Amino acid sequence: MTTTIQDPPALEPGTLRVVPVGGLGEIGRNMTIYEIDGKLLVVDCGVLFPEEHQPGVDLILPDFSPLRDRLDDVLAIVLTHGHEDHIGAVPYLLRLRADIPLIGSQLTLALIEAKLKEHRITPWSLTVREGGRETLGPFELEFVAVNHSIPDALAVAIRTSAGLVLHTGDFKMDQLPLDDRVTDLRAFARLGEEGVDLFLPDSTNADVPGFTALERDIGPVLDDVIRRAPRRVVVASFSSHVHRVQQVLDAAHANGRRVAFMGRSMVRNMGIAADLGYLRVPDGVLIDAKKAKDLPDDRIVYMSTGSQGEPMAVLARMANMEHQIEIGRDDTVILASSLIPGNENAVYRVIDGLTKLGAKVVHKGNAKVHVSGHASAGELLYCYNVLRPRNVMPVHGEHRHLYANAALAVRTGVPEQNTVLGEDGVVVDLKDGVATVVGQLDLGYVYVDGSTVGEITDADLKDRRILSEEGFISIFVALDAQTGRVVVGPEIQSRGFAEDDSVFDAVLPKIIAALAEAAEGGTRDTHQFSQVVRRTVGRWVNTQHRRRPMIVPVVISA
């Protein structure tokens, strides 16, 4: 799919404009902007977690540039559920305008409010439930219960004068969920009878045939693994996966073990879920992590973060022997989550590290300790047949997921020309029941690096990759700018290139000769002399060592 930047035309009155600024072609950064009659509605505002080729980056945000000059037109941010890829960027958007109302379910708002507290932001929020309706200017919103791997998830139906849109958020159709809260197919059918003009479905598992397995199927497996474990058990999962944590608590309690939460986000999120009644904690099962070390090894389960191999999360630090809990022989580690695309190498490094320390590592590849929170192809086909949407724009997925979802829609009778496949920033106008691509915005990644937001560029990341993979060479030279004669140096130092800088002895005469030749050719500017040094060293290093390190010459006139 090639992207051609094209400014959209002015929006006509009564036309609904839909702009996904994140979540297309990636698993994360989910955010969609709806506009009609001069007013904007945002659905979700999530983050994307960095991959190995983005060193030093903490988070990746959606590009807020379509909103920056129109913040006063934003009526609200609707949050479909409490996962980071749907709420994690809210604090950064509220830095631009702190009083944008947040709309979501009880648990979703509790999770984001806790996060906002860390950013010292007090939001204006409105709690909604399935079946509820809210009118915001030209938008009439109806909220529909959907089942996901976190409680209280909602789809949102958006009615405007241009038509009816159904935005699912993340969902699946587990018919025996732990909280008995199923996806409301009756509401889907009612919306289908009304006529869905544009359907934006979750695409993550669109290329997986059949139906997503039941969450309840994991319980007996966890119980068996914990019962057989001779020593300590460590379970790693997402810090907001309430259903998975519930099953760990139940299995630990059934086997006479206590549970200690590890990781700040795990402690915070599970505390919120328990306080609101979404997490049912058996009496006496929880124990403070500091006190857990006093228990016998066969009486403790640690519930931790780090299932994606994040270098600073609890599990990775355990694998690197940088955590207070030292993993040893006969310990059992359970990775109770799926692999987010791009994290495979990091996760397998953690698995290898834990195995080397003597632990038995149980994961999705060798035991049924995880089921997906997303609808597979069979469930999506049901939705298409129930809704009979006029137009479909698959969201939330990499390109193969989006294409697979569109193909499912076509198989159920949606005309191929009525399926919209795009990238982040695609501009789609809905008018008279027809969805048309009318533009493509030039949107990029916004990197959070420590306390800086948006200052790191792709060029900076390229420099970091070069430093980490190829090393660094600095060259200092003081010369007579008139003659090119070297007065001091060349002095060469390197990092991550060679243990002994004497390897550069062979290039020193080449630098001196190249500077003299440049001076004879009329060069007098120190910057130009610096480029001569860079090219000379670069050619030599590439020829002799087949390397391309970062080369930083410093030339001064003496």
XYZ file of C-alpha atoms in Angstrom:
558
model
C 0.000 0.000 0.000
C 1.574 3.281 -1.113
C 0.640 6.560 0.508
C 0.200 9.753 -1.505
C -0.255 12.843 0.619
C -3.376 14.712 -0.457
C -5.069 17.569 1.364
C -8.791 16.868 1.756
C -11.340 19.366 0.443
C -13.322 21.601 2.761
C -15.929 19.583 4.626
C -19.448 20.120 3.330
C -22.288 20.691 5.829
C -24.022 17.484 6.846
C -21.079 15.294 5.829
C -19.296 13.171 8.442
C -15.508 13.078 8.165
C -13.633 10.150 9.730
C -9.846 10.323 10.217
C -8.014 7.434 11.938
C -4.784 9.048 13.120
C -3.493 5.783 14.603
C -4.210 2.066 14.644
C -4.018 1.384 10.899
C -1.033 -0.759 9.982
C 0.030 -1.198 13.612
C -1.071 -2.749 16.905
C -1.425 0.358 19.027
C -1.886 4.158 18.886
C -5.616 3.663 18.374
C -7.267 7.027 17.801
C -9.997 8.171 15.417
C -11.348 11.683 14.872
C -14.948 12.233 13.766
C -16.038 15.641 12.434
C -19.374 17.065 11.347
C -20.697 20.626 11.208
C -17.519 22.065 12.687
C -17.422 19.831 15.781
C -14.966 17.028 16.588
C -15.292 13.796 18.543
C -12.270 11.644 19.414
C -12.634 7.894 19.973
C -9.703 6.387 21.908
C -6.255 7.883 22.351
C -3.660 5.159 22.823
C 0.059 4.559 22.660
C 2.287 2.220 20.687
C 5.190 0.540 22.450
C 8.618 0.873 20.814
C 10.405 -1.919 19.005
C 14.104 -2.784 19.005
C 14.871 -0.428 16.123
C 13.658 2.532 18.220
C 16.290 2.607 21.005
C 15.701 4.891 23.968
C 12.055 5.561 23.113
C 9.581 5.066 25.961
C 6.272 5.463 24.102
C 4.989 6.388 20.657
C 1.986 8.720 20.451
C -0.515 9.478 17.705
C 0.202 12.637 15.769
C -2.131 15.272 17.233
C -1.489 17.805 14.448
C -5.057 17.552 13.004
C -6.327 18.752 16.400
C -3.742 21.307 17.464
C -5.435 24.292 15.844
C -8.948 23.073 16.639
C -8.808 22.032 20.271
C -11.814 24.200 21.165
C -13.921 22.228 18.668
C -13.266 18.891 20.422
C -16.432 17.932 22.301
C -15.078 14.841 24.079
C -12.754 11.851 24.039
C -14.694 8.555 24.119
C -12.641 5.670 25.542
C -13.807 2.191 24.576
C -11.776 0.344 27.253
C -8.811 0.671 29.583
C -5.872 -0.861 27.705
C -2.814 1.320 27.131
C -3.116 1.145 23.341
C -6.473 2.931 23.722
C -5.961 5.295 26.694
C -2.195 5.711 27.113
C -1.869 8.939 25.092
C -4.726 10.770 26.849
C -2.385 12.614 29.268
C -0.408 14.025 26.343
C -3.525 15.228 24.538
C -4.870 16.811 27.720
C -1.607 18.736 28.039
C -2.822 20.649 24.986
C -6.272 21.268 26.497
C -6.903 19.958 29.982
C -10.702 20.315 30.054
C -11.591 18.000 27.152
C -14.286 15.733 28.665
C -13.505 12.028 28.954
C -16.351 9.554 28.416
C -16.096 5.891 29.290
C -17.136 3.069 31.572
C -16.441 3.027 35.291
C -13.291 0.891 35.156
C -11.915 2.626 32.065
C -12.228 6.055 33.655
C -10.786 4.833 36.954
C -7.692 3.547 35.155
C -7.135 6.719 33.139
C -7.820 8.978 36.118
C -5.112 7.153 38.080
C -2.713 7.657 35.182
C -3.657 11.336 34.868
C -3.011 11.823 38.567
C 0.624 10.893 37.936
C 0.692 13.628 35.293
C -0.969 16.061 37.741
C -4.039 16.440 35.558
C -7.565 16.401 37.004
C -9.936 15.519 34.161
C -13.595 16.228 33.598
C -15.140 12.810 33.087
C -18.549 11.280 32.405
C -19.239 7.656 33.343
C -21.490 5.729 30.973
C -22.851 2.179 30.843
C -23.989 -0.181 28.127
C -27.396 0.860 26.847
C -26.785 4.482 27.765
C -27.065 7.377 25.353
C -25.446 10.808 25.344
C -25.866 13.728 22.957
C -22.849 15.940 22.285
C -23.635 18.669 19.787
C -24.253 16.955 16.420
C -23.223 13.524 17.791
C -25.661 11.150 19.453
C -23.778 8.337 21.156
C -25.089 4.925 22.180
C -22.902 2.529 24.158
C -22.976 -1.223 23.581
C -21.470 -3.916 25.824
C -18.635 -5.881 24.232
C -16.508 -8.637 25.694
C -12.731 -8.218 25.777
C -9.764 -9.210 27.936
C -10.528 -6.331 30.300
C -13.912 -5.728 31.961
C -16.280 -2.899 31.080
C -15.361 -2.592 27.384
C -17.813 -0.699 25.187
C -18.517 -0.269 21.511
C -19.930 3.106 20.531
C -22.644 3.774 17.959
C -22.381 7.321 16.618
C -25.497 8.834 15.059
C -25.244 12.009 13.021
C -27.243 13.635 10.253
C -24.849 11.893 7.827
C -25.648 8.399 9.068
C -24.931 5.763 11.704
C -21.389 4.607 12.502
C -20.499 1.650 14.736
C -17.015 1.697 16.239
C -16.360 -1.578 18.086
C -13.119 -0.893 19.910
C -11.449 -4.183 20.860
C -13.884 -7.062 21.245
C -14.535 -10.778 20.972
C -17.624 -12.949 21.398
C -16.768 -15.174 24.371
C -20.085 -16.826 25.225
C -19.027 -17.866 28.739
C -17.008 -14.881 29.995
C -15.701 -14.782 33.547
C -17.833 -11.733 34.356
C -20.923 -13.064 32.477
C -20.896 -9.908 30.348
C -21.212 -11.007 26.723
C -20.990 -8.913 23.584
C -24.518 -7.586 23.078
C -25.443 -9.106 19.737
C -29.079 -8.095 20.255
C -27.969 -4.459 20.229
C -25.835 -5.187 17.148
C -28.895 -6.693 15.431
C -31.030 -3.689 16.360
C -28.402 -1.337 14.938
C -28.268 -3.501 11.829
C -32.030 -3.146 11.394
C -31.665 0.621 11.757
C -28.943 0.587 9.107
C -25.198 0.899 9.815
C -23.679 3.241 7.254
C -20.067 2.722 8.338
C -18.651 -0.120 10.445
C -15.195 0.162 12.051
C -14.378 -3.318 13.429
C -11.391 -4.638 15.381
C -9.071 -6.427 12.920
C -6.395 -7.970 15.171
C -7.487 -11.589 14.673
C -9.176 -11.255 11.281
C -6.633 -13.620 9.741
C -7.215 -16.288 12.413
C -9.855 -18.836 11.299
C -12.667 -20.015 13.529
C -13.537 -18.617 16.929
C -11.417 -17.285 19.759
C -11.163 -19.780 22.622
C -12.951 -19.187 25.918
C -11.148 -17.354 28.716
C -12.463 -20.016 31.108
C -10.398 -22.664 29.309
C -7.237 -21.214 30.841
C -8.298 -21.707 34.464
C -7.735 -25.492 34.661
C -4.353 -25.159 32.925
C -3.150 -22.485 35.357
C -4.422 -24.575 38.244
C -2.517 -27.643 36.995
C 0.750 -25.758 36.414
C 0.616 -24.095 39.827
C -0.307 -27.361 41.569
C 2.666 -29.178 40.003
C 5.186 -26.377 40.622
C 7.747 -27.486 43.238
C 8.908 -23.988 44.176
C 7.979 -20.398 43.428
C 5.646 -19.436 40.589
C 5.913 -16.178 38.657
C 3.052 -15.264 36.303
C 3.589 -12.412 33.840
C 0.707 -10.668 32.119
C -0.486 -7.235 31.095
C -1.027 -5.027 34.112
C -4.646 -4.377 33.117
C -5.661 -7.970 32.289
C -8.150 -8.298 35.143
C -9.646 -11.591 33.908
C -6.238 -13.280 33.734
C -5.262 -12.049 37.182
C -8.605 -13.317 38.503
C -7.801 -16.823 37.297
C -4.324 -16.680 38.839
C -5.798 -15.601 42.187
C -8.334 -18.440 42.064
C -5.718 -21.064 41.127
C -3.287 -19.866 43.787
C -6.004 -19.894 46.458
C -7.095 -23.403 45.453
C -3.527 -24.652 45.885
C -2.784 -22.999 49.191
C -0.559 -20.265 47.792
C -0.599 -16.554 48.366
C -0.168 -13.932 45.645
C 2.058 -10.864 45.587
C 1.625 -8.225 42.890
C 4.894 -7.028 41.329
C 5.315 -3.869 39.271
C 3.865 -0.432 39.935
C 1.209 -0.595 37.208
C 0.106 -4.087 38.294
C -0.305 -2.977 41.913
C -2.164 0.179 40.879
C -4.515 -1.381 38.332
C -5.427 -4.434 40.377
C -6.053 -2.220 43.404
C -8.503 -0.174 41.346
C -10.192 -3.279 39.917
C -10.581 -4.800 43.374
C -11.943 -1.586 44.911
C -14.587 -1.338 42.161
C -15.561 -4.999 42.408
C -14.201 -6.127 39.023
C -11.536 -8.288 40.699
C -12.762 -10.730 43.340
C -9.918 -11.353 45.754
C -10.254 -14.495 47.939
C -9.786 -13.767 51.634
C -6.196 -13.879 52.771
C -4.684 -14.614 49.358
C -2.875 -11.304 48.787
C 0.416 -10.540 50.503
C 2.790 -7.595 50.260
C 5.740 -8.370 48.008
C 8.227 -7.477 50.766
C 6.647 -10.001 53.142
C 6.326 -12.702 50.484
C 10.025 -13.593 50.698
C 9.417 -14.936 54.222
C 6.983 -17.575 52.903
C 8.111 -21.086 51.886
C 8.896 -21.232 48.167
C 5.982 -23.584 47.500
C 3.472 -21.179 49.026
C 3.874 -18.060 46.855
C 2.836 -16.838 43.404
C 4.242 -13.574 42.072
C 1.955 -11.763 39.614
C 4.154 -9.481 37.541
C 4.418 -7.269 34.495
C 6.863 -7.853 31.649
C 5.125 -10.391 29.415
C 6.317 -8.479 26.322
C 10.003 -8.535 27.261
C 10.073 -4.847 28.205
C 13.633 -4.228 29.452
C 12.615 -2.307 32.575
C 9.657 -4.523 33.545
C 9.839 -7.000 36.404
C 10.263 -10.185 34.366
C 13.167 -8.913 32.245
C 14.979 -7.701 35.337
C 14.497 -11.141 36.902
C 15.957 -12.766 33.776
C 18.944 -10.396 33.921
C 19.434 -11.020 37.666
C 18.722 -7.350 38.347
C 15.679 -7.906 40.581
C 15.344 -8.671 44.275
C 13.674 -11.978 43.370
C 16.427 -14.276 42.130
C 15.062 -16.933 39.802
C 16.572 -20.347 40.386
C 16.267 -24.037 39.626
C 12.736 -25.505 39.809
C 11.039 -22.096 39.808
C 8.135 -21.878 37.367
C 7.491 -18.836 35.163
C 4.219 -18.516 33.237
C 3.894 -16.010 30.388
C 0.115 -15.624 30.322
C -0.210 -13.312 27.342
C 0.183 -13.142 23.596
C 3.104 -11.689 21.669
C 2.542 -8.199 20.330
C 4.077 -8.120 16.821
C 7.593 -6.707 17.024
C 8.262 -7.961 20.557
C 9.131 -11.551 19.653
C 12.914 -11.248 19.988
C 12.702 -9.439 23.315
C 10.308 -12.053 24.732
C 12.412 -14.996 23.579
C 15.511 -13.393 25.118
C 13.688 -13.236 28.437
C 12.560 -16.875 28.070
C 16.144 -17.939 27.315
C 17.474 -15.968 30.260
C 14.973 -17.519 32.660
C 15.623 -21.016 31.301
C 19.360 -20.553 31.713
C 18.760 -19.707 35.369
C 17.026 -23.063 35.798
C 13.368 -22.037 35.633
C 10.645 -23.937 33.853
C 9.040 -21.446 31.467
C 5.428 -22.069 30.461
C 4.053 -19.975 27.599
C 1.452 -20.001 24.860
C 3.688 -22.132 22.679
C 3.784 -25.087 25.081
C 0.587 -24.760 27.152
C -2.824 -23.148 26.926
C -2.053 -20.282 29.277
C -3.411 -17.513 27.052
C -6.367 -16.835 24.795
C -6.783 -13.732 22.705
C -9.049 -10.844 23.574
C -9.940 -10.237 19.927
C -12.587 -11.677 17.608
C -11.371 -14.260 15.111
C -12.685 -14.595 11.556
C -15.744 -16.651 12.512
C -16.915 -14.036 15.012
C -16.357 -11.201 12.560
C -18.439 -13.036 9.960
C -21.276 -13.228 12.495
C -21.020 -9.471 13.041
C -21.124 -8.702 9.335
C -24.160 -10.922 8.844
C -25.969 -9.386 11.811
C -25.132 -5.770 10.967
C -25.178 -5.836 7.145
C -23.178 -2.567 7.044
C -23.203 -0.430 3.910
C -19.518 0.484 4.257
C -16.647 -1.041 6.235
C -13.337 0.447 7.352
C -11.271 -2.157 9.257
C -9.201 -0.658 12.100
C -6.847 -1.827 14.837
C -4.394 -4.086 13.048
C -1.375 -4.426 10.843
C -1.984 -4.365 7.106
C -2.453 -8.119 6.795
C -5.167 -7.929 9.470
C -6.924 -5.016 7.769
C -6.914 -6.774 4.386
C -8.168 -10.026 5.934
C -11.002 -8.170 7.660
C -12.017 -6.424 4.450
C -12.048 -9.781 2.648
C -14.414 -11.164 5.302
C -16.750 -8.222 4.731
C -16.769 -8.855 0.990
C -17.540 -12.549 1.529
C -20.686 -11.572 3.458
C -21.962 -9.314 0.694
C -20.376 -5.908 1.328
C -19.369 -4.555 -2.103
C -15.588 -4.441 -2.448
C -15.745 -0.767 -3.430
C -17.454 -0.101 -0.088
C -14.504 -1.396 1.944
C -11.989 1.288 2.908
C -8.379 0.216 3.372
C -6.037 2.977 4.377
C -3.146 4.081 6.522
C -2.981 6.429 9.471
C -4.221 9.828 8.324
C -6.619 8.581 5.642
C -9.566 10.986 5.334
C -12.956 9.371 4.701
C -16.175 11.322 4.146
C -19.568 9.709 4.744
C -22.475 11.228 2.839
C -25.755 9.738 1.611
C -24.687 6.266 2.757
C -21.469 6.330 0.738
C -17.978 6.364 2.322
C -15.350 7.960 0.092
C -11.623 8.479 0.585
C -11.050 12.198 -0.024
C -7.528 12.774 1.262
C -4.456 11.564 3.088
C -2.839 13.565 5.870
C 0.927 13.516 6.400
C 1.114 12.066 9.910
C 4.113 10.561 11.651
C 5.206 9.003 14.902
C 5.562 11.212 17.965
C 8.198 9.791 20.286
C 8.231 10.138 24.062
C 11.819 9.964 25.293
C 12.127 10.619 29.002
C 10.594 14.011 29.628
C 10.693 15.088 25.987
C 7.716 14.655 23.661
C 8.052 14.965 19.914
C 11.650 16.220 19.917
C 13.211 12.926 18.861
C 13.094 12.313 15.101
C 13.633 9.266 12.921
C 17.052 10.712 12.074
C 17.941 10.722 15.789
C 16.869 7.087 16.048
C 19.050 6.234 13.051
C 22.014 7.827 14.819
C 21.250 5.798 17.940
C 21.100 2.585 15.933
C 24.453 3.391 14.321
C 25.975 4.074 17.733
C 24.639 0.810 19.158
C 25.502 -1.361 16.153
C 28.582 0.203 14.558
C 30.250 2.317 17.227
C 31.605 5.862 17.387
C 34.851 7.446 16.168
C 35.972 10.986 16.987
C 38.911 12.707 15.330
C 40.531 15.898 16.621
C 42.825 17.950 14.378
C 44.326 21.416 14.791
C 45.794 22.792 11.556
C 47.065 25.870 9.796
C 44.101 26.792 7.611
C 46.307 28.517 5.035
C 48.626 25.610 4.360
C 46.613 22.641 5.623
C 49.591 21.635 7.767
C 48.552 19.675 10.843
C 49.725 21.372 14.031
C 48.148 19.002 16.584
C 46.888 15.486 15.921
C 45.176 13.767 14.331
C 44.002 12.273 17.625
C 41.477 9.469 17.265
C 39.288 7.937 19.957
C 36.562 5.341 19.524
C 33.807 3.692 21.486
C 32.248 0.361 20.545
C 34.554 -0.015 17.525
C 37.860 -1.480 18.681
C 39.473 -2.178 22.023
C 42.760 -0.571 21.001
C 42.822 2.767 19.168
C 46.165 1.779 17.622
C 44.131 0.189 14.812
C 43.799 3.734 13.449
C 47.567 4.271 13.052
C 47.327 3.350 9.369
C 44.786 6.078 8.596
C 46.638 8.975 10.288
C 48.945 9.666 7.308
C 45.936 9.533 4.997
C 44.184 12.241 7.038
C 47.279 14.484 7.003
C 47.714 14.061 3.247
C 44.034 14.678 2.515
C 44.035 17.921 4.527
C 47.120 19.197 2.751
C 45.607 18.351 -0.627
C 42.391 20.166 0.294
C 44.336 23.274 1.341
C 46.238 23.251 -1.957
C 42.857 23.126 -3.716
C 41.757 26.320 -1.974
C 39.877 24.972 1.059
C 40.109 27.346 4.045
C 36.899 26.704 6.021
C 37.177 24.410 9.052
C 33.786 22.856 8.280
C 35.017 21.828 4.852
C 38.197 20.436 6.402
C 35.978 18.444 8.795
C 34.140 16.893 5.862
C 37.490 15.932 4.317
C 38.419 14.138 7.532
C 35.018 12.430 7.711
C 35.230 11.137 4.140
C 38.823 9.958 4.522
C 38.185 8.031 7.734
C 34.833 6.735 6.470
C 36.349 5.281 3.277
C 39.207 3.682 5.213
C 36.968 2.154 7.879
C 34.534 0.792 5.277
C 37.351 -0.676 3.150
C 39.465 -2.133 5.936
C 36.821 -3.132 8.490
C 33.508 -3.294 6.592
C 31.946 -1.046 9.227
C 29.943 2.183 9.118
C 30.364 3.817 12.530
C 29.310 7.319 13.456
C 32.259 9.590 12.614
C 32.550 12.960 14.357
C 35.533 15.073 13.230
C 36.542 18.215 15.113
C 38.873 20.525 13.163
C 40.100 23.857 14.536
C 42.314 26.475 13.006
C 45.579 27.125 14.876
